[in-house]
Short mmCIF file of C-alpha atoms and ligand atoms in Angstrom, two decimals:
data_model
loop_
_atom_site.label_atom_id
_atom_site.label_comp_id
_atom_site.label_asym_id
_atom_site.label_seq_id
_atom_site.Cartn_x
_atom_site.Cartn_y
_atom_site.Cartn_z
CA UNK A 290 -19.63 24.88 3.61
CA UNK A 291 -18.32 22.08 1.17
CA UNK A 292 -18.22 18.68 3.55
CA UNK A 293 -16.63 16.54 0.96
CA UNK A 294 -13.30 16.52 -1.08
CA UNK A 295 -13.64 16.86 -4.75
CA UNK A 296 -10.78 17.32 -7.05
CA UNK A 297 -10.91 19.36 -10.12
CA UNK A 298 -11.51 16.27 -12.27
CA UNK A 299 -14.71 15.41 -10.08
CA UNK A 300 -13.18 12.54 -8.01
CA UNK A 301 -14.48 12.49 -4.47
CA UNK A 302 -11.15 11.60 -2.21
CA UNK A 303 -12.53 9.50 0.80
CA UNK A 304 -9.45 7.28 1.30
CA UNK A 305 -6.25 8.25 2.77
CA UNK A 306 -2.85 6.26 2.90
CA UNK A 307 -0.92 7.14 5.96
CA UNK A 308 2.93 6.29 6.17
CA UNK A 309 3.73 6.18 9.51
CA UNK A 310 7.55 5.82 8.73
CA UNK A 311 9.68 5.66 5.59
CA UNK A 312 12.30 3.10 7.15
CA UNK A 313 11.95 -0.61 6.49
CA UNK A 314 13.41 -3.74 7.83
CA UNK A 315 13.42 -5.36 4.29
CA UNK A 316 14.86 -4.14 0.92
CA UNK A 317 12.67 -5.24 -1.73
CA UNK A 318 14.63 -4.82 -4.97
CA UNK A 319 11.83 -3.00 -6.61
CA UNK A 320 11.21 -0.60 -3.71
CA UNK A 321 14.38 0.36 -2.03
CA UNK A 322 18.10 0.37 -2.93
CA UNK A 323 20.42 -2.13 -1.06
CA UNK A 324 22.33 0.54 0.72
CA UNK A 325 19.83 3.01 0.98
CA UNK A 326 20.25 5.15 4.40
CA UNK A 327 18.77 8.48 3.39
CA UNK A 328 15.75 8.31 5.66
CA UNK A 329 14.08 11.15 7.61
CA UNK A 330 14.84 12.01 10.85
CA UNK A 331 12.76 11.43 13.93
CA UNK A 332 11.99 15.43 14.36
CA UNK A 333 10.77 15.44 10.72
CA UNK A 334 8.10 12.71 11.66
CA UNK A 335 4.66 13.87 12.44
CA UNK A 336 3.92 12.93 15.93
CA UNK A 337 1.00 10.90 16.99
CA UNK A 338 -0.95 13.90 18.19
CA UNK A 339 -0.17 15.68 14.78
CA UNK A 340 -1.39 12.66 12.68
CA UNK A 341 -4.54 12.40 14.93
CA UNK A 342 -5.04 15.99 14.17
CA UNK A 343 -4.75 15.95 10.44
CA UNK A 344 -6.60 12.60 10.00
CA UNK A 345 -9.53 14.34 11.98
CA UNK A 346 -9.37 17.11 9.60
CA UNK A 347 -9.64 14.72 6.60
CA UNK A 348 -12.51 12.53 8.18
CA UNK A 349 -14.45 15.95 8.82
CA UNK A 350 -14.41 16.69 5.04
CA UNK A 351 -15.40 13.06 4.08
CA UNK A 352 -12.45 10.80 4.32
CA UNK A 353 -13.75 7.27 5.67
CA UNK A 354 -11.11 5.03 4.98
CA UNK A 355 -7.40 5.13 6.31
CA UNK A 356 -4.58 2.48 5.36
CA UNK A 357 -1.78 2.70 7.59
CA UNK A 358 1.37 1.94 5.63
CA UNK A 359 5.24 2.82 5.13
CA UNK A 360 8.03 1.96 4.85
CA UNK A 361 7.18 -0.87 7.15
CA UNK A 362 4.60 0.37 9.61
CA UNK A 363 5.47 -1.91 12.31
CA UNK A 364 8.94 -0.50 12.74
CA UNK A 365 7.46 2.64 14.04
CA UNK A 366 7.29 2.37 17.97
CA UNK A 367 4.06 2.01 19.63
CA UNK A 368 2.07 1.71 16.51
CA UNK A 369 -0.85 0.23 18.29
CA UNK A 370 -1.24 3.33 20.52
CA UNK A 371 -1.65 5.33 17.44
CA UNK A 372 -4.13 3.05 15.70
CA UNK A 373 -6.17 3.45 19.14
CA UNK A 374 -6.40 6.99 18.52
CA UNK A 375 -7.33 6.93 14.82
CA UNK A 376 -10.07 4.37 15.53
CA UNK A 377 -11.67 6.68 18.02
CA UNK A 378 -11.92 9.60 15.31
CA UNK A 379 -15.64 9.84 14.50
CA UNK A 380 -16.24 8.98 10.88
CA UNK A 381 -13.41 6.83 10.22
CA UNK A 382 -15.01 3.65 9.23
CA UNK A 383 -12.34 1.33 8.21
CA UNK A 384 -8.87 1.33 9.55
CA UNK A 385 -6.55 -0.97 7.87
CA UNK A 386 -2.79 -1.99 7.63
CA UNK A 387 -0.23 -2.88 4.83
CA UNK A 388 2.80 -4.86 6.22
CA UNK A 389 5.52 -6.94 5.09
CA UNK A 390 4.73 -9.16 8.18
CA UNK A 391 8.17 -9.49 9.52
CA UNK A 392 7.24 -8.38 13.04
CA UNK A 393 3.60 -9.12 12.77
CA UNK A 394 3.73 -12.32 14.77
CA UNK A 395 4.60 -9.89 17.82
CA UNK A 396 2.13 -7.29 17.31
CA UNK A 397 -1.03 -8.94 15.60
CA UNK A 398 -3.21 -9.22 18.55
CA UNK A 399 -2.39 -5.66 19.97
CA UNK A 400 -3.10 -4.35 16.56
CA UNK A 401 -6.76 -5.97 16.31
CA UNK A 402 -7.48 -4.78 19.72
CA UNK A 403 -6.38 -1.39 18.74
CA UNK A 404 -8.89 -1.14 15.95
CA UNK A 405 -7.34 -2.47 12.75
CA UNK A 406 -10.02 -4.23 10.85
CA UNK A 407 -8.28 -5.54 7.91
CA UNK A 408 -4.76 -6.20 6.81
CA UNK A 409 -2.76 -6.44 3.76
CA UNK A 410 0.76 -8.64 3.55
CA UNK A 411 3.20 -8.42 1.06
CA UNK A 412 4.42 -11.82 -0.10
CA UNK A 413 6.47 -12.21 -3.32
CA UNK A 414 7.83 -15.82 -3.11
CA UNK A 415 7.10 -18.93 -1.10
CA UNK A 416 10.69 -20.24 -1.78
CA UNK A 417 12.94 -19.15 1.11
CA UNK A 418 16.03 -18.48 -0.94
CA UNK A 419 14.26 -16.63 -3.53
CA UNK A 420 12.45 -14.61 -0.94
CA UNK A 421 15.85 -13.64 0.48
CA UNK A 422 17.03 -12.51 -2.99
CA UNK A 423 13.91 -10.28 -3.54
CA UNK A 424 13.76 -8.69 -0.07
CA UNK A 425 16.72 -9.65 1.80
CA UNK A 426 14.57 -11.20 4.67
CA UNK A 427 13.65 -14.42 6.13
CA UNK A 428 10.34 -16.15 4.61
CA UNK A 429 9.79 -18.00 8.00
CA UNK A 430 9.17 -14.82 9.95
CA UNK A 431 6.72 -13.57 7.31
CA UNK A 432 4.73 -16.82 7.39
CA UNK A 433 4.89 -16.91 11.07
CA UNK A 434 3.18 -13.30 11.01
CA UNK A 435 0.77 -14.35 8.69
CA UNK A 436 -0.48 -17.22 10.65
CA UNK A 437 -0.41 -15.11 13.79
CA UNK A 438 -2.88 -12.71 11.96
CA UNK A 439 -4.89 -15.55 10.96
CA UNK A 440 -5.10 -17.09 14.62
CA UNK A 441 -6.16 -13.59 16.00
CA UNK A 442 -9.14 -13.68 13.27
CA UNK A 443 -8.03 -10.98 10.76
CA UNK A 444 -10.36 -11.83 7.98
CA UNK A 445 -10.12 -11.33 5.05
CA UNK A 446 -6.10 -11.38 5.00
CA UNK A 447 -4.82 -10.11 1.56
CA UNK A 448 -1.62 -11.20 0.07
CA UNK A 449 0.03 -8.63 -2.16
CA UNK A 450 2.34 -10.40 -4.85
CA UNK A 451 4.20 -8.03 -7.19
CA UNK A 452 4.47 -10.19 -10.45
CA UNK A 453 8.03 -10.06 -11.81
CA UNK A 454 9.06 -11.94 -15.20
CA UNK A 455 11.71 -14.29 -14.64
CA UNK A 456 11.88 -13.70 -10.96
CA UNK A 457 8.52 -15.07 -9.59
CA UNK A 458 6.13 -15.40 -12.20
CA UNK A 459 6.53 -19.24 -12.16
CA UNK A 460 5.24 -19.07 -8.51
CA UNK A 461 1.78 -17.95 -9.28
CA UNK A 462 -0.22 -21.30 -9.31
CA UNK A 463 1.58 -22.12 -5.89
CA UNK A 464 0.69 -18.89 -4.29
CA UNK A 465 -3.00 -19.52 -5.74
CA UNK A 466 -2.89 -23.00 -3.80
CA UNK A 467 -1.26 -21.26 -0.85
CA UNK A 468 -4.21 -18.79 -0.72
CA UNK A 469 -6.97 -21.48 -1.29
CA UNK A 470 -5.56 -23.56 1.73
CA UNK A 471 -5.42 -20.48 4.18
CA UNK A 472 -8.44 -18.66 2.85
CA UNK A 473 -6.37 -15.67 1.87
CA UNK A 474 -7.24 -13.36 -0.81
CA UNK A 475 -4.54 -12.73 -3.51
CA UNK A 476 -3.56 -9.61 -5.20
CA UNK A 477 -1.26 -9.70 -7.99
CA UNK A 478 0.28 -6.40 -8.74
CA UNK A 479 2.39 -4.94 -11.78
CA UNK A 480 5.58 -3.63 -11.17
CA UNK A 481 5.70 0.05 -11.44
CA UNK A 482 8.54 2.31 -12.29
CA UNK A 483 8.72 4.08 -8.97
CA UNK A 484 12.17 5.20 -7.69
CA UNK A 485 15.21 4.07 -9.23
CA UNK A 486 16.61 1.30 -7.00
CA UNK A 487 19.46 0.54 -8.87
CA UNK A 488 18.43 -2.91 -9.38
CA UNK A 489 16.50 -2.54 -12.71
CA UNK A 490 13.08 -3.70 -11.40
CA UNK A 491 11.04 -2.48 -14.18
CA UNK A 492 12.77 -4.82 -16.75
CA UNK A 493 10.76 -7.32 -15.00
CA UNK A 494 7.48 -5.78 -15.53
CA UNK A 495 4.88 -8.19 -16.97
CA UNK A 496 1.23 -7.35 -18.26
CA UNK A 497 -1.05 -9.19 -15.97
CA UNK A 498 -3.33 -9.78 -18.74
CA UNK A 499 -1.04 -12.49 -19.63
CA UNK A 500 -1.26 -14.09 -16.15
CA UNK A 501 -5.00 -13.55 -16.22
CA UNK A 502 -5.16 -15.60 -19.43
CA UNK A 503 -2.67 -18.39 -18.14
CA UNK A 504 -4.78 -18.77 -14.99
CA UNK A 505 -8.01 -19.12 -17.28
CA UNK A 506 -6.39 -22.06 -19.12
CA UNK A 507 -6.01 -23.83 -15.63
CA UNK A 508 -8.94 -22.79 -13.58
CA UNK A 509 -12.64 -21.67 -14.20
CA UNK A 510 -12.75 -17.89 -13.55
CA UNK A 511 -15.88 -16.34 -12.48
CA UNK A 512 -16.38 -12.40 -11.70
CA UNK A 513 -15.44 -11.94 -8.03
CA UNK A 514 -16.56 -9.23 -5.38
CA UNK A 515 -14.56 -8.06 -2.68
CA UNK A 516 -15.48 -5.11 -0.46
CA UNK A 517 -12.97 -2.35 -0.26
CA UNK A 518 -13.55 -0.26 -3.37
CA UNK A 519 -10.13 -0.20 -4.35
CA UNK A 520 -8.27 -0.56 -7.88
CA UNK A 521 -8.36 -4.26 -8.05
CA UNK A 522 -10.57 -6.22 -10.30
CA UNK A 523 -11.30 -9.40 -8.84
CA UNK A 524 -11.87 -12.80 -10.26
CA UNK A 525 -12.93 -15.78 -8.15
CA UNK A 526 -11.86 -19.39 -8.88
CA UNK A 527 -15.04 -21.29 -9.40
CA UNK A 528 -15.62 -24.07 -6.48
CA UNK A 529 -13.47 -22.17 -4.03
CA UNK A 530 -13.59 -18.96 -2.04
CA UNK A 531 -10.41 -17.55 -3.42
CA UNK A 532 -10.68 -14.02 -4.97
CA UNK A 533 -7.93 -12.94 -7.04
CA UNK A 534 -7.33 -9.23 -7.55
CA UNK A 535 -5.56 -7.77 -10.48
CA UNK A 536 -3.85 -4.51 -9.92
CA UNK A 537 -2.81 -3.03 -13.33
CA UNK A 538 -1.58 0.59 -12.94
CA UNK A 539 0.71 0.23 -15.87
CA UNK A 540 -1.11 -1.84 -18.47
CA UNK A 541 -4.53 -0.56 -17.52
CA UNK A 542 -4.77 2.61 -15.51
CA UNK A 543 -7.36 3.32 -13.32
CA UNK A 544 -6.84 7.01 -12.52
CA UNK A 545 -10.32 8.08 -13.55
CA UNK A 546 -11.43 6.39 -10.31
CA UNK A 547 -8.90 7.31 -8.18
CA UNK A 548 -10.14 8.06 -4.78
CA UNK A 549 -6.99 8.39 -2.66
CA UNK A 550 -4.26 10.51 -1.43
CA UNK A 551 -0.95 9.71 0.52
CA UNK A 552 0.36 11.39 3.64
CA UNK A 553 3.88 10.78 4.06
CA UNK A 554 5.52 10.45 7.71
CA UNK A 555 7.01 14.15 7.17
CA UNK A 556 3.54 15.71 6.76
CA UNK A 557 3.90 15.86 2.82
CA UNK A 558 0.67 14.93 1.17
CA UNK A 559 1.19 13.25 -2.09
CA UNK A 560 -1.62 13.75 -4.60
CA UNK A 561 -0.59 10.87 -7.04
CA UNK A 562 1.58 7.96 -6.56
CA UNK A 563 3.35 8.58 -9.97
CA UNK A 564 3.51 12.45 -9.91
CA UNK A 565 5.29 15.12 -7.85
CA UNK A 566 2.23 17.14 -6.94
CA UNK A 567 2.15 17.76 -3.12
CA UNK A 568 1.37 19.85 -0.21
CA UNK A 569 3.45 20.13 3.02
CA UNK A 570 1.19 20.01 6.22
CA UNK A 571 4.05 19.74 8.93
CA UNK A 572 4.95 23.41 9.00
CA UNK A 573 1.09 24.73 9.36
CA UNK A 574 0.69 21.94 12.23
CA UNK A 575 3.91 23.33 13.87
CA UNK A 576 2.73 26.75 13.54
CA UNK A 577 -0.44 26.31 15.62
CA UNK A 578 -2.93 26.28 12.49
CA UNK A 579 -6.49 26.38 13.73
CA UNK A 580 -8.87 23.44 12.93
CA UNK A 581 -10.78 25.60 10.32
CA UNK A 582 -7.80 26.88 8.69
CA UNK A 583 -6.36 23.13 8.61
CA UNK A 584 -9.55 22.01 6.98
CA UNK A 585 -9.21 24.92 4.44
CA UNK A 586 -5.47 23.82 3.78
CA UNK A 587 -6.91 20.07 3.13
CA UNK A 588 -9.43 21.42 0.61
CA UNK A 589 -6.85 23.51 -1.15
CA UNK A 590 -4.40 20.29 -1.28
CA UNK A 591 -7.16 18.27 -3.03
CA UNK A 592 -7.22 20.77 -5.66
CA UNK A 593 -3.83 19.95 -6.62
CA UNK A 594 -4.43 16.45 -7.55
CA UNK A 595 -3.34 15.61 -10.99
CA UNK A 596 -5.54 13.77 -13.66
CA UNK A 597 -3.36 10.73 -13.89
CA UNK A 598 -0.17 9.28 -13.59
CA UNK A 599 2.35 8.66 -16.82
CA UNK A 600 3.94 5.26 -16.02
CA UNK A 601 3.24 4.34 -19.58
CA UNK A 602 3.75 7.57 -21.57
CA UNK A 603 6.95 8.57 -19.69
CA UNK A 604 8.42 5.30 -18.62
CA UNK A 605 11.63 6.90 -17.85
CA UNK A 606 10.11 9.40 -15.46
CA UNK A 607 10.66 7.79 -12.01
CA UNK A 608 9.49 9.60 -8.85
CA UNK A 609 10.51 9.04 -5.05
CA UNK A 610 10.72 5.70 -3.56
CA UNK A 611 7.54 3.84 -2.77
CA UNK A 612 8.58 3.38 0.71
CA UNK A 613 8.72 7.20 1.04
CA UNK A 614 5.00 7.96 -0.42
CA UNK A 615 3.56 5.12 1.40
CA UNK A 616 2.47 2.34 -1.12
C1 SAM B 998 5.69 0.21 -0.03
S1 SAM B 998 4.97 -1.06 0.74
C2 SAM B 998 4.51 -0.62 2.45
C3 SAM B 998 4.11 -1.35 3.34
C4 SAM B 998 4.62 -2.71 3.73
N1 SAM B 998 6.13 -2.40 3.79
C5 SAM B 998 4.56 -3.80 2.72
O1 SAM B 998 5.59 -4.19 1.87
O2 SAM B 998 3.48 -4.39 2.43
C6 SAM B 998 3.34 -1.54 -0.14
C7 SAM B 998 3.06 -2.03 -1.27
O3 SAM B 998 3.78 -1.57 -2.28
C8 SAM B 998 4.40 -2.36 -3.23
N2 SAM B 998 5.46 -1.92 -4.07
C9 SAM B 998 6.56 -1.27 -3.67
N3 SAM B 998 7.32 -0.96 -4.88
C10 SAM B 998 6.56 -1.36 -5.80
C11 SAM B 998 6.79 -1.17 -7.15
N4 SAM B 998 7.89 -0.47 -7.61
N5 SAM B 998 5.81 -1.78 -7.88
C12 SAM B 998 4.72 -2.39 -7.67
N6 SAM B 998 4.52 -2.35 -6.28
C13 SAM B 998 5.40 -1.99 -5.46
C14 SAM B 998 4.71 -3.56 -2.53
O4 SAM B 998 4.87 -4.82 -2.70
C15 SAM B 998 3.75 -3.46 -1.24
O5 SAM B 998 2.59 -4.41 -1.38
S1 SF4 B 999 7.82 -3.16 -0.33
FE1 SF4 B 999 7.36 -2.82 1.67
S2 SF4 B 999 8.72 -4.38 2.61
FE2 SF4 B 999 9.56 -4.27 0.73
S3 SF4 B 999 11.10 -2.53 0.92
FE3 SF4 B 999 9.33 -1.56 0.27
S4 SF4 B 999 8.42 -0.94 2.23
FE4 SF4 B 999 9.64 -2.39 2.70
#
């Protein structure tokens, strides 16, 4: 019996992103339309027991790392209770969380006690007014959340910054200094053509190679190393402990090493961020599928993984919103 998940292109899938809600308390302009209301209904959401079951099936087949995401995961009620259940699954070695940190001050300690080991926080600007324009949210809440995460001892804390030309590309050096001061890791992300938010986000796309060259003129950059095995390529600023990750899905895609799949809150497994290939698990779970058949279904789903996204070849092809897939 095959006990790992290998797709038709020879890639082993060992990482799952779990979206626990498609809702969000922010409206980042590259992610969700301003007035978006077309969210899934509670009866469509996988329950904690269903999530536990399906993650158990993935774990039995070799998935070792799970990142909880959304939408904004902290808007799902009782999230620490779910974390506790997932942390108890044998073979899940790494349970992490991506959040906008709006509600993190309240939940940081409980999440850590429940078993979250690492945390990523989205932060695109350190100017309150600009932050509000990008996200419609309040910067001070995010900063409070970040500091609470630091206090309870999450380390490393990674800051995800979507770099947008003419929006926040003048802030990268500020963000570098902020991350050095607080011992955060910085990850710069290219804007992806995902979901048409009606706010023309992709016109702000910026090739991160240009940012790398700009930083190299100001700082001495040396190869960096970060655990996690993700798509970021890291450089360290010499003389500091700061690692800067460059995530370049558009300018230099990393599909040949893609080791992940994404489970949406409604039980749909998306095999690629930029393609429509998917498999529905909710009907199977609600029809009382056996553990053995569930594992067979997982194996089958992985055979549907496409070779690559086509952000550059078909820039006009936008798929569902990032908040729906689980970024
Ligand atoms: C969809 S969010 C979900 C988790 C959480 N709400 C957050 O913001 O961290 C995950 C990540 O996707 C990124 N993201 C969303 N839309 C994007 C886009 N069009 N291009 C690049 N990154 C995007 C966000 O910046 C965030 O870092
Ligand atoms: S990027 Fe995260 S915080 Fe921003 S709207 Fe999307 S899900 Fe919400």
